[in-house]
Amino acid sequence: MSTLEIRGLKVSVETEQGSIEILKGVDLTIKSGETHAIMGPNGSGKSTLAYSIAGHPKYTITEGTVTLDGADVLEMTVDERAKAGLFLAMQYPVEVPGVSVSNFLRTAATALRGEAPKLREWVGEVKSAMESLKMDASFAQRNVNEGFSGGEKKRHEIMQLELLKPKFAILDETDSGLDVDALRIVSEGVVRAKAANNHGILLITHYTRILRYIKPDFVHVFANGRIVEEGGPELADKLEANGYAEYVTA
Amino acid sequence: MSSLQSNVLENHTPTGREEAWRFTPLKRLGGIHDGSATAVERNSLAINGSLPTGVTFSHQEIEAVTETDDVIVNRIRAFTSKGAVLSIAANAEIAEPIMLNRASFGTDSAEFSRVLIKAGNHSKSVVVIENSGDTHLAEDLEIVLEPGAHLTLIALQEWDSKTIHAARHHAIVDRDATFKSIVVTVGGDVVRLLPTVDFIAPGASCDLSGVYFATAGQFFEHRMFVDHKVPNAKSRVNYKGALAGDKAHTVWIGDVFIRAAAEGTDTYELNRNLLLSDGARADSVPNLEIETGEIVGAGHASTTGRFDDEQLFYLMSRGIAMDDARRLVVRGFFNEIVSEIGIDSIQERIMTRIDGELEKAGK
Ligand SMILES: Nc1ncnc2c1ncn2[C@@H]1O[C@H](COP(=O)(O)OP(=O)(O)OP(=O)(O)O)[C@@H](O)[C@H]1O
Ligand SMILES: [Mg+2]
C-alpha cells in the first residue's frame, strides 16, 4: 500500500512580467488502488499540478510538500520521481526526433527496472501491450510521437503505463481527442494496468464519458489553482450538467 | 565564374579578409594554404579489402577535370602530377561498398594528395573513405559521374585531435546521374571541407548530407557550392552539427547558384546546429542566388538551438537519467543522416564516437 500526499502546494511560473502564481494551495491524498478524478475549467491549473508532481523544470514550487510513502518527491530529479513510482501521461506528449519507440521503451524499462529486460520476454511484452492498445507493430520502429495523430499519442502514453508499471499514474486529459472506439481501447488499457498493478490514479478530464470506464472513487473540482469541492462519482454528473459557473468567481 | 561572393576563392594566398576565408583560422592550417608546409607525396589512400569486379584502383599520372580558383587545390596540382584513381566501369553495379582508407603519418609534414573517382555510365556504387589518426592533409578530390551513374561517396573524418585537413570534393555530374555525398566530421584540430557540385547536363541530381560534432577548441568548416547551370537539375543539402565546449567552432556555408539557363531547378538546403554549451560558436550561412524565375523550387533553412527541455523532460519522466536522455536526443538528432550511411558497423561506430564527444563535453 502506497500513499501520494500533496500538502499546501503552491506553484508559480516565471514570465517576462514576473512570476505568476498558478497553484494556490492544493491538498490531495491518493492511496494505491484509488481513482481520483479532477475536473475544472480551462486554465485552472490542472496540468500545472500534474507537471509539478512530475518535476517539469518550468514550474517553481514556492510552498508545500509532495511525498510518496513519506519520501520527499520535490527533492527528486525527474527520473528519480519516475523510479520512485510516478508516471505522467501527458496532455500533449512530446515528439523526440530520431529516437525509435522501441529504443525509447527499452531504455525506459531498463532504467526503471534497474536492469535490461531479457530480450525475448521484452519483445513479447511490448508486442502484447501494442496489440491490446490496437497499435500497429510498425509503431515500434517509428520515432517517438513523431507524426503520431492525437489519438495515437494517447495510446502510446497508456501503452507505456502498462509496460512501466508505476505506483501512481497521473493521466492528464488522456481522453481528449479520442474517438469513441479509441476512448474504449485506451480506458480498457488503464483499467487493465490498474488491475495488474493496483496503482493509484489521478485522472484529469473535462468529460464524464471516460468515467464510465474508469470509475472514480473521488471527484475533485479544480478552479483558480485549488480544489474547491470534493465528492463521489455523482459530482461528475452534476458538473457535466451545470458547468463550473458556481465555482468560478468573476 | 560565379558571382556568389562567398564562393570566390580568388586563387591567391588568403589573408583572411576574403569572404571564402574569413572564418578559417589560417594560423592553424599548418602552412597548407601559403606554401610554407613541407609538402610530401605519400599515396596514403589505399583499398581496404579486395577490389570487386568492374572496379580498378591505382596511383598514376592524373589530369585535373576542371580548373578551380581554390588556392590549396592549385598548390596540390602544382606540387604533383600523380594521384589515386578509382574507376567504376560502365554499367557495373557494385553490391558491396568500396572501402578506401587513409593511413596517417603524423604531423611533421603535409600530404598533398590528388584523387579522382570515375563512375562510369549507368554504374551504381558506394565508395567509403575512412580517415583516422593524426595527419596534415591537403586533398584535391574530383568525382566524375558519367550519364546515368549513381554514386554515393561517404567521407568519414574520424581524425585524432592534431589533424589538419583541407579538402575540396568536387563532383561533376552528367545527364541523369545522381551523386550522393555523406560527410562525417567528428575529429581533427582544423577541418575545412568543400563539397562542390557542377551539374553539366539536365536531369542530374545531388544530395549532400553531413554531420559534424566539434568539441572544445576544434574548428570544422563545411562549405558547399552547388552550381545549377543547366536546366532541370535537383539538389538537396542537409547538414547537422553539434557543438560543445569552449571555443568549439563550426562553419557551414551553403552556396547555391541558379544561373539563367537553369530552368526547372529544384533545390533545398538545410543546416541545423545543436549548441550544447556556452562558449561554442556555430556560423551558418545559406546563400541562394537566383537568375531565373522559371524554377520548380528553391529554399533554405538554418537553425541553431539548444537542447529541447520538453524532450529531455519527456524522456526523464520515464525514468531515463539526464545523461542518457541527452545521449538519446543527440543520437536522435544525428540519426536522420547517419542512418543514410547504410553500413551498420560504421553507423554504430560513428554514434559511439558521438556519445564519446558528448561525454567529453559534459566534463
Ligand atoms: N509561461 C506562462 N506564462 C503565463 N501564464 C502561464 C504560463 N504557463 C502557464 N500559464 C498559465 O497557467 C494557467 C494554468 O495552466 P494549466 O495548463 O495548468 O491549465 P489547465 O487547467 O490544465 O487547462 P486546460 O483544461 O486548458 O488543459 C493558465 O492560465 C496558463 O495560461
Ligand atoms: Mg491542461
XYZ file of C-alpha atoms and ligand atoms in Angstrom:
645
model
C 0.000 0.000 0.000
C 1.435 3.360 -1.113
C 0.369 6.923 -0.466
C 0.955 10.038 -2.543
C 0.371 13.068 -0.432
C 0.158 16.674 -1.626
C 0.024 19.352 1.068
C -0.433 23.095 0.647
C 1.176 23.067 -2.785
C 1.788 26.477 -4.288
C 3.373 26.777 -7.713
C 4.424 29.701 -9.889
C 5.698 30.165 -13.412
C 8.243 32.782 -14.349
C 7.171 35.110 -17.133
C 8.572 38.266 -18.622
C 6.164 40.194 -16.431
C 7.424 38.435 -13.326
C 6.270 35.359 -11.528
C 2.625 34.277 -11.647
C 1.120 32.031 -9.001
C -0.918 29.270 -10.594
C -1.444 26.725 -7.818
C -2.649 28.426 -4.686
C -2.523 25.690 -2.088
C -3.502 22.193 -3.222
C -4.202 19.374 -0.748
C -4.777 15.876 -2.045
C -4.039 12.356 -0.803
C -4.140 9.347 -3.105
C -3.676 5.755 -1.998
C -2.917 2.658 -4.020
C -5.959 1.377 -5.850
C -7.858 4.665 -5.567
C -9.032 6.638 -8.562
C -9.349 10.395 -8.150
C -10.873 12.463 -10.947
C -10.046 16.139 -11.238
C -12.371 18.308 -13.279
C -12.155 22.028 -13.770
C -12.245 24.837 -16.297
C -9.507 25.585 -18.825
C -6.571 27.359 -17.312
C -7.459 26.469 -13.726
C -4.077 24.778 -13.192
C -4.777 21.052 -13.661
C -1.821 20.421 -15.966
C 0.334 22.586 -13.732
C -0.467 20.228 -10.855
C 0.375 17.197 -12.994
C 3.656 18.675 -14.262
C 4.673 19.921 -10.837
C 4.326 16.439 -9.377
C 6.381 15.036 -12.261
C 9.032 17.739 -11.865
C 8.833 19.793 -15.048
C 11.554 22.480 -14.854
C 9.197 25.259 -15.952
C 7.359 25.305 -12.621
C 8.651 26.713 -9.370
C 7.309 25.252 -6.146
C 7.007 28.116 -3.679
C 5.305 26.322 -0.807
C 4.002 22.947 0.262
C 5.068 19.327 0.056
C 4.624 16.280 -2.115
C 5.577 12.952 -0.570
C 5.402 9.373 -1.765
C 5.303 6.991 1.183
C 6.959 9.727 3.179
C 9.795 10.354 0.717
C 10.172 13.972 -0.427
C 9.228 13.963 -4.104
C 10.109 17.630 -4.599
C 13.738 16.879 -3.743
C 13.958 14.277 -6.508
C 15.091 14.788 -10.103
C 12.550 13.982 -12.804
C 13.943 10.499 -13.446
C 14.128 9.768 -9.727
C 10.423 10.540 -9.435
C 9.699 8.016 -12.172
C 11.915 5.500 -10.395
C 10.040 6.187 -7.165
C 6.858 5.130 -8.976
C 5.278 8.215 -10.554
C 4.007 8.205 -14.114
C 2.546 11.115 -16.070
C 0.519 10.529 -19.228
C 0.797 13.925 -20.835
C -1.909 16.068 -22.318
C 0.488 16.848 -25.180
C 3.068 14.067 -25.481
C 6.401 15.288 -26.832
C 7.950 14.293 -30.156
C 11.526 13.052 -29.938
C 13.039 13.037 -33.445
C 15.331 10.192 -34.399
C 14.580 8.077 -31.313
C 12.561 4.962 -32.102
C 9.683 3.881 -29.876
C 11.337 0.531 -29.384
C 14.655 2.051 -28.286
C 12.848 4.540 -26.049
C 10.716 1.895 -24.319
C 13.635 -0.413 -23.724
C 15.793 2.397 -22.352
C 12.968 3.441 -20.025
C 12.250 -0.112 -18.853
C 15.959 -0.682 -18.250
C 16.187 2.488 -16.171
C 13.075 1.727 -14.137
C 13.767 -1.950 -13.545
C 17.445 -1.428 -12.809
C 18.491 -3.950 -15.460
C 17.817 -4.540 -19.120
C 14.759 -6.744 -19.549
C 15.516 -10.124 -21.131
C 15.200 -9.598 -24.845
C 12.802 -12.396 -25.674
C 10.396 -11.638 -22.839
C 10.629 -7.932 -23.555
C 9.708 -8.350 -27.211
C 6.641 -10.314 -26.107
C 5.703 -7.734 -23.501
C 5.892 -4.862 -25.985
C 4.045 -6.818 -28.629
C 1.131 -7.627 -26.349
C 0.971 -4.072 -24.960
C 0.814 -2.733 -28.506
C -1.774 -5.280 -29.538
C -4.047 -4.544 -26.605
C -3.962 -0.840 -27.466
C -4.560 -1.686 -31.126
C -1.329 -0.069 -32.197
C 0.206 -1.455 -35.343
C 3.552 -3.210 -34.822
C 5.155 -0.679 -37.170
C 4.935 1.965 -34.436
C 7.883 0.312 -32.695
C 10.186 1.479 -35.495
C 8.777 4.980 -35.708
C 10.246 7.925 -33.871
C 8.692 8.725 -30.507
C 5.390 10.561 -31.114
C 6.693 11.986 -34.377
C 3.832 12.297 -36.828
C 1.508 10.376 -34.485
C -2.101 11.525 -34.589
C -3.521 12.938 -31.361
C -5.209 9.632 -30.596
C -2.102 7.591 -31.386
C -0.077 9.703 -28.989
C -2.568 8.937 -26.207
C -2.478 5.209 -26.921
C 1.291 5.373 -26.797
C 1.114 7.007 -23.361
C -1.156 4.290 -21.990
C 0.972 1.598 -23.584
C 3.852 2.990 -21.522
C 1.664 2.911 -18.420
C 1.102 -0.811 -18.968
C 4.796 -1.504 -19.569
C 6.336 0.700 -16.916
C 4.047 -0.309 -14.004
C 4.159 2.769 -11.760
C 2.706 3.127 -8.266
C 0.762 6.239 -9.235
C -0.471 7.278 -12.649
C -1.380 10.865 -13.442
C -3.484 10.967 -16.584
C -3.767 14.481 -17.990
C -6.717 14.595 -20.388
C -5.891 11.188 -21.775
C -9.437 11.121 -23.169
C -9.229 14.391 -25.117
C -9.139 13.959 -28.849
C -10.130 10.301 -28.815
C -12.932 8.908 -30.925
C -15.407 6.569 -29.202
C -13.536 3.385 -30.116
C -10.170 4.790 -29.115
C -11.653 6.028 -25.852
C -12.790 2.500 -25.032
C -9.444 0.951 -26.036
C -7.443 3.460 -24.019
C -9.741 3.248 -20.992
C -9.569 -0.537 -21.015
C -5.789 -0.201 -21.050
C -5.924 1.943 -17.916
C -8.316 -0.461 -16.202
C -6.143 -3.420 -17.146
C -2.988 -1.731 -15.881
C -4.713 -0.893 -12.631
C -5.996 -4.446 -12.191
C -2.447 -5.701 -12.690
C -0.586 -3.172 -10.540
C -3.205 -1.706 -8.210
C -1.755 1.749 -8.767
C -3.449 4.933 -7.660
C -4.845 7.152 -10.420
C -5.154 10.901 -10.697
C -7.321 11.418 -13.738
C -7.723 14.898 -15.176
C -10.655 15.242 -17.541
C -13.335 17.554 -18.881
C -15.851 14.795 -19.640
C -17.749 12.122 -17.772
C -17.627 9.701 -20.700
C -14.198 8.331 -19.627
C -15.521 7.919 -16.070
C -17.943 5.299 -17.314
C -14.919 3.083 -17.963
C -12.578 4.266 -15.254
C -14.818 4.583 -12.218
C -13.620 7.288 -9.852
C -13.762 6.847 -6.099
C -13.486 10.602 -5.633
C -14.198 13.618 -7.802
C -12.460 16.943 -7.123
C -13.458 20.241 -8.634
C -10.450 22.362 -9.514
C -10.831 26.106 -10.003
C -8.421 29.001 -9.862
C -5.468 26.964 -8.650
C -7.072 24.955 -5.893
C -9.553 22.206 -5.118
C -12.880 23.879 -4.391
C -15.177 20.905 -3.893
C -14.907 17.188 -3.375
C -17.431 14.401 -3.706
C -18.190 10.986 -5.113
C -18.894 9.976 -8.722
C -22.251 11.789 -8.690
C -20.399 15.112 -8.557
C -19.080 14.492 -12.064
C -22.589 14.230 -13.494
C -23.587 17.411 -11.758
C -20.557 19.211 -13.241
C -21.282 17.982 -16.706
C -24.872 19.194 -16.437
C -24.247 22.547 -14.749
C -20.707 23.552 -15.675
C -18.329 25.365 -13.361
C -20.162 28.667 -13.066
C -20.813 28.313 -9.358
C -17.109 27.715 -8.648
C -15.665 30.477 -10.751
C -15.746 33.914 -9.280
C -15.582 36.726 -11.731
C 32.635 32.383 -62.739
C 30.064 32.534 -60.014
C 29.161 35.932 -58.783
C 28.423 34.496 -55.367
C 30.681 36.495 -53.126
C 31.233 33.773 -50.612
C 32.419 31.313 -53.206
C 35.045 33.430 -54.896
C 38.247 31.735 -53.834
C 40.426 34.324 -55.561
C 43.370 31.991 -56.137
C 45.954 33.787 -54.110
C 47.342 33.132 -50.700
C 44.462 34.067 -48.438
C 44.858 36.839 -45.932
C 41.680 36.012 -44.007
C 39.844 39.046 -45.303
C 38.388 37.163 -48.288
C 34.780 36.115 -47.877
C 35.701 32.487 -48.560
C 38.366 32.516 -45.866
C 37.063 34.848 -43.248
C 36.039 32.126 -40.782
C 39.061 29.866 -41.228
C 41.857 30.134 -38.644
C 44.702 30.463 -41.181
C 47.359 30.303 -38.491
C 46.232 26.800 -37.649
C 46.372 25.474 -41.238
C 49.975 24.326 -40.907
C 51.066 26.359 -43.928
C 48.948 24.286 -46.321
C 47.436 27.444 -47.770
C 50.538 29.630 -48.106
C 53.212 27.269 -49.360
C 55.136 27.074 -46.114
C 54.131 23.481 -45.329
C 56.603 20.697 -46.096
C 54.602 19.038 -48.840
C 55.083 15.322 -49.439
C 53.568 12.718 -51.708
C 52.565 9.673 -49.732
C 49.916 7.767 -51.647
C 48.302 7.091 -48.323
C 44.940 6.286 -49.842
C 44.541 2.534 -50.176
C 41.895 -0.040 -50.912
C 40.745 -1.819 -47.810
C 39.837 -5.377 -48.750
C 39.567 -6.765 -52.247
C 38.540 -4.945 -55.388
C 35.221 -6.057 -56.788
C 34.981 -6.882 -60.493
C 34.434 -3.741 -62.515
C 36.487 -1.571 -60.187
C 40.108 -0.529 -60.640
C 42.332 1.451 -58.328
C 45.848 2.732 -58.918
C 48.313 5.506 -58.185
C 49.203 7.074 -61.515
C 49.546 10.233 -63.561
C 46.381 12.251 -63.216
C 44.655 15.026 -65.181
C 42.545 17.640 -63.486
C 38.997 17.513 -64.831
C 38.099 21.097 -64.059
C 40.002 24.214 -63.227
C 39.461 25.955 -59.956
C 40.411 29.123 -58.184
C 40.904 27.236 -54.929
C 44.452 28.114 -53.928
C 45.022 24.951 -51.913
C 43.916 22.734 -54.781
C 46.172 24.657 -57.153
C 49.133 24.220 -54.823
C 48.456 20.477 -54.757
C 48.286 20.339 -58.562
C 51.485 22.343 -58.882
C 53.222 20.024 -56.451
C 52.348 16.684 -58.050
C 51.014 15.275 -61.287
C 50.221 11.927 -59.714
C 47.293 10.735 -57.703
C 44.950 7.906 -56.857
C 42.378 6.932 -59.466
C 39.355 4.805 -58.651
C 37.266 3.746 -61.640
C 33.927 2.036 -61.692
C 33.229 0.510 -65.070
C 30.225 1.489 -67.136
C 27.084 -0.447 -66.215
C 28.779 -2.082 -63.244
C 26.543 -2.480 -60.221
C 28.771 -2.918 -57.225
C 26.793 -4.543 -54.430
C 29.259 -4.076 -51.588
C 30.688 -0.681 -50.604
C 34.160 0.027 -51.990
C 36.261 0.744 -48.928
C 39.207 3.150 -49.081
C 41.208 4.273 -46.119
C 43.995 6.652 -45.400
C 46.914 5.672 -43.269
C 48.130 8.689 -41.345
C 51.769 9.543 -40.944
C 51.868 12.154 -38.253
C 52.102 15.894 -38.461
C 55.755 16.687 -39.346
C 54.915 17.252 -42.988
C 51.767 17.654 -45.049
C 50.489 15.122 -47.525
C 49.408 16.776 -50.775
C 47.035 14.319 -52.356
C 45.116 14.123 -55.607
C 42.259 11.691 -56.063
C 39.947 11.009 -58.967
C 36.832 8.875 -58.721
C 35.199 7.959 -62.008
C 31.725 6.465 -62.003
C 31.086 5.050 -65.479
C 27.924 5.343 -67.478
C 24.960 3.874 -65.570
C 27.176 2.326 -62.928
C 25.967 2.042 -59.368
C 28.303 2.116 -56.392
C 29.040 3.229 -52.878
C 32.538 4.449 -52.021
C 33.664 4.939 -48.442
C 36.790 6.874 -47.452
C 37.805 6.278 -43.858
C 40.144 8.881 -42.404
C 41.605 8.422 -38.961
C 44.737 9.129 -36.957
C 46.767 12.320 -36.900
C 47.928 13.892 -40.137
C 48.233 17.052 -42.153
C 46.387 16.581 -45.396
C 45.605 18.770 -48.378
C 43.231 16.915 -50.643
C 42.070 17.566 -54.193
C 39.314 15.053 -54.856
C 37.424 15.126 -58.123
C 34.446 12.930 -58.763
C 33.151 12.384 -62.266
C 29.700 10.900 -62.775
C 29.039 9.873 -66.343
C 25.455 9.887 -67.649
C 23.086 7.792 -65.555
C 25.676 6.932 -62.917
C 24.667 6.576 -59.282
C 27.447 7.188 -56.826
C 27.359 7.544 -53.077
C 30.543 8.899 -51.551
C 30.873 8.581 -47.808
C 33.785 10.577 -46.389
C 34.483 9.880 -42.739
C 36.708 12.290 -40.823
C 37.248 10.357 -37.609
C 40.570 12.083 -37.058
C 42.512 12.329 -33.839
C 42.961 15.696 -32.208
C 46.009 17.055 -34.088
C 44.861 16.634 -37.666
C 44.728 19.492 -40.152
C 42.644 18.594 -43.176
C 41.783 20.906 -46.054
C 39.870 19.300 -48.875
C 37.781 20.011 -51.906
C 35.419 17.275 -53.047
C 34.297 18.410 -56.432
C 31.656 16.396 -58.287
C 30.945 16.825 -61.980
C 27.524 15.347 -62.575
C 26.354 14.487 -66.071
C 22.901 13.790 -67.503
C 20.539 11.789 -65.263
C 23.370 10.946 -62.901
C 22.828 11.010 -59.137
C 25.541 11.992 -56.717
C 25.068 11.428 -53.042
C 27.631 12.644 -50.576
C 27.680 11.906 -46.876
C 30.308 13.722 -44.865
C 31.010 12.911 -41.239
C 33.458 15.117 -39.340
C 33.920 14.145 -35.725
C 37.628 14.611 -35.186
C 40.648 16.779 -36.007
C 42.000 20.135 -34.967
C 41.071 22.029 -38.143
C 38.967 20.530 -40.902
C 37.930 22.612 -43.894
C 35.969 20.625 -46.437
C 34.418 21.967 -49.619
C 31.803 19.685 -51.179
C 31.074 21.290 -54.524
C 28.875 20.164 -57.382
C 28.852 21.076 -61.024
C 25.795 19.962 -62.974
C 26.783 19.641 -66.622
C 23.596 18.231 -68.178
C 19.872 18.182 -67.440
C 18.397 15.538 -65.178
C 21.402 15.486 -62.882
C 20.884 15.491 -59.139
C 22.842 15.641 -55.936
C 22.174 15.062 -52.295
C 24.809 16.485 -49.957
C 24.410 15.397 -46.355
C 26.688 15.747 -43.440
C 27.106 15.626 -39.710
C 29.748 17.219 -37.556
C 30.452 17.423 -33.857
C 33.024 19.903 -32.590
C 34.240 19.983 -29.008
C 36.490 22.432 -27.172
C 38.971 24.145 -29.488
C 38.026 22.272 -32.663
C 37.307 24.107 -35.903
C 35.215 22.359 -38.580
C 34.154 24.152 -41.726
C 31.902 22.704 -44.425
C 31.402 24.920 -47.390
C 29.166 23.689 -50.217
C 28.717 25.137 -53.621
C 26.107 23.740 -55.991
C 26.244 25.209 -59.465
C 22.944 24.913 -61.313
C 23.961 25.964 -64.777
C 21.811 23.541 -66.761
C 18.038 23.050 -66.726
C 16.141 20.502 -64.657
C 18.726 19.538 -62.112
C 17.894 18.874 -58.492
C 19.937 19.450 -55.376
C 19.390 18.756 -51.722
C 21.686 19.779 -48.895
C 21.194 18.684 -45.309
C 23.910 19.203 -42.689
C 23.518 18.746 -38.972
C 26.053 19.738 -36.368
C 26.540 19.737 -32.644
C 28.965 21.840 -30.655
C 30.070 21.600 -27.074
C 32.892 23.119 -25.111
C 34.840 26.322 -25.054
C 35.840 27.670 -28.475
C 34.294 24.809 -30.402
C 33.623 26.475 -33.744
C 31.791 25.221 -36.799
C 31.057 26.910 -40.073
C 28.509 25.822 -42.609
C 28.183 27.729 -45.853
C 25.592 26.638 -48.375
C 26.025 28.394 -51.691
C 23.544 27.515 -54.387
C 23.722 29.332 -57.687
C 20.833 29.051 -60.117
C 22.035 30.514 -63.398
C 19.786 31.997 -66.054
C 19.909 28.793 -68.092
C 18.904 26.591 -65.165
C 15.161 26.496 -65.697
C 13.320 23.772 -63.830
C 15.832 23.785 -60.968
C 14.702 22.213 -57.731
C 16.849 22.953 -54.707
C 16.556 22.951 -50.951
C 19.250 23.295 -48.334
C 19.108 22.896 -44.630
C 21.573 23.303 -41.791
C 20.723 22.620 -38.175
C 23.024 23.143 -35.236
C 22.703 21.992 -31.677
C 24.632 24.206 -29.249
C 25.270 22.075 -26.209
C 27.224 24.531 -24.112
C 28.239 28.132 -23.756
C 31.439 29.263 -25.386
C 30.821 27.393 -28.636
C 30.048 29.130 -31.892
C 28.143 27.898 -34.943
C 28.205 30.012 -38.077
C 25.572 29.047 -40.604
C 25.162 30.916 -43.864
C 22.792 29.720 -46.560
C 23.272 31.601 -49.783
C 20.889 31.347 -52.679
C 21.431 33.321 -55.837
C 18.750 33.028 -58.481
C 18.970 34.321 -62.049
C 15.790 32.731 -63.389
C 12.249 32.594 -62.077
C 11.353 29.505 -64.078
C 12.173 27.030 -61.348
C 10.408 24.218 -59.519
C 11.551 25.321 -56.106
C 14.355 26.935 -54.200
C 14.568 27.222 -50.461
C 16.804 27.100 -47.493
C 16.621 26.981 -43.736
C 19.112 27.298 -40.972
C 18.505 26.804 -37.279
C 20.697 26.868 -34.226
C 19.223 25.747 -30.952
C 19.891 24.212 -27.613
C 18.612 21.029 -26.018
C 14.864 20.930 -26.096
C 13.806 20.899 -22.425
C 10.490 19.292 -23.328
C 12.229 16.342 -24.973
C 14.561 15.850 -22.047
C 11.659 16.128 -19.599
C 9.614 13.574 -21.510
C 12.440 11.042 -21.548
C 13.375 11.639 -17.915
C 9.759 11.341 -16.797
C 10.074 7.728 -17.971
C 12.962 7.118 -15.614
C 15.779 7.839 -18.062
C 18.657 9.670 -16.337
C 19.765 13.085 -17.629
C 22.969 11.864 -19.311
C 21.171 9.031 -21.050
C 18.374 11.360 -22.116
C 20.895 13.790 -23.624
C 22.628 10.938 -25.392
C 19.317 9.728 -26.845
C 18.384 13.204 -28.046
C 21.791 13.791 -29.675
C 21.795 10.369 -31.312
C 18.262 11.056 -32.471
C 19.293 14.407 -33.912
C 22.070 12.826 -35.985
C 20.218 9.614 -36.788
C 18.407 11.027 -39.806
C 21.710 11.420 -41.629
C 23.896 8.746 -40.029
C 21.290 6.088 -40.862
C 21.706 7.025 -44.522
C 25.197 5.523 -44.478
C 23.580 2.119 -44.647
C 26.504 0.191 -43.150
C 25.572 -0.886 -39.625
C 29.081 -1.257 -38.241
C 30.068 2.231 -39.419
C 26.841 3.801 -38.192
C 27.320 2.325 -34.740
C 30.984 3.399 -34.692
C 30.015 6.986 -35.558
C 27.257 7.031 -32.944
C 29.634 5.681 -30.311
C 32.142 8.368 -31.250
C 29.387 10.960 -30.923
C 28.488 9.562 -27.467
C 32.166 9.958 -26.581
C 32.336 13.546 -27.820
C 29.224 14.367 -25.799
C 30.682 12.778 -22.707
C 33.959 14.649 -23.170
C 31.993 17.870 -23.413
C 29.968 17.111 -20.297
C 33.096 17.097 -18.153
N 4.628 30.794 -19.084
C 3.405 31.191 -18.700
N 3.085 32.475 -18.728
C 1.862 32.898 -18.358
N 0.896 32.079 -17.949
C 1.164 30.767 -17.906
C 2.424 30.245 -18.287
N 2.379 28.923 -18.162
C 1.140 28.628 -17.717
N 0.409 29.729 -17.566
C -0.988 29.822 -17.148
O -1.258 28.942 -16.110
C -2.604 28.619 -16.110
C -2.810 27.146 -15.819
O -2.437 26.391 -16.941
P -2.706 24.821 -16.992
O -2.100 24.317 -18.240
O -2.254 24.213 -15.733
O -4.307 24.751 -17.083
P -5.265 23.515 -17.233
O -6.165 23.537 -16.075
O -4.500 22.279 -17.469
O -6.106 23.910 -18.535
P -6.718 23.009 -19.735
O -8.014 22.485 -19.237
O -6.938 24.007 -20.832
O -5.731 21.973 -20.077
C -3.159 29.089 -17.427
O -3.919 30.246 -17.229
C -1.934 29.387 -18.238
O -2.151 30.403 -19.172
Mg -4.273 21.013 -19.068
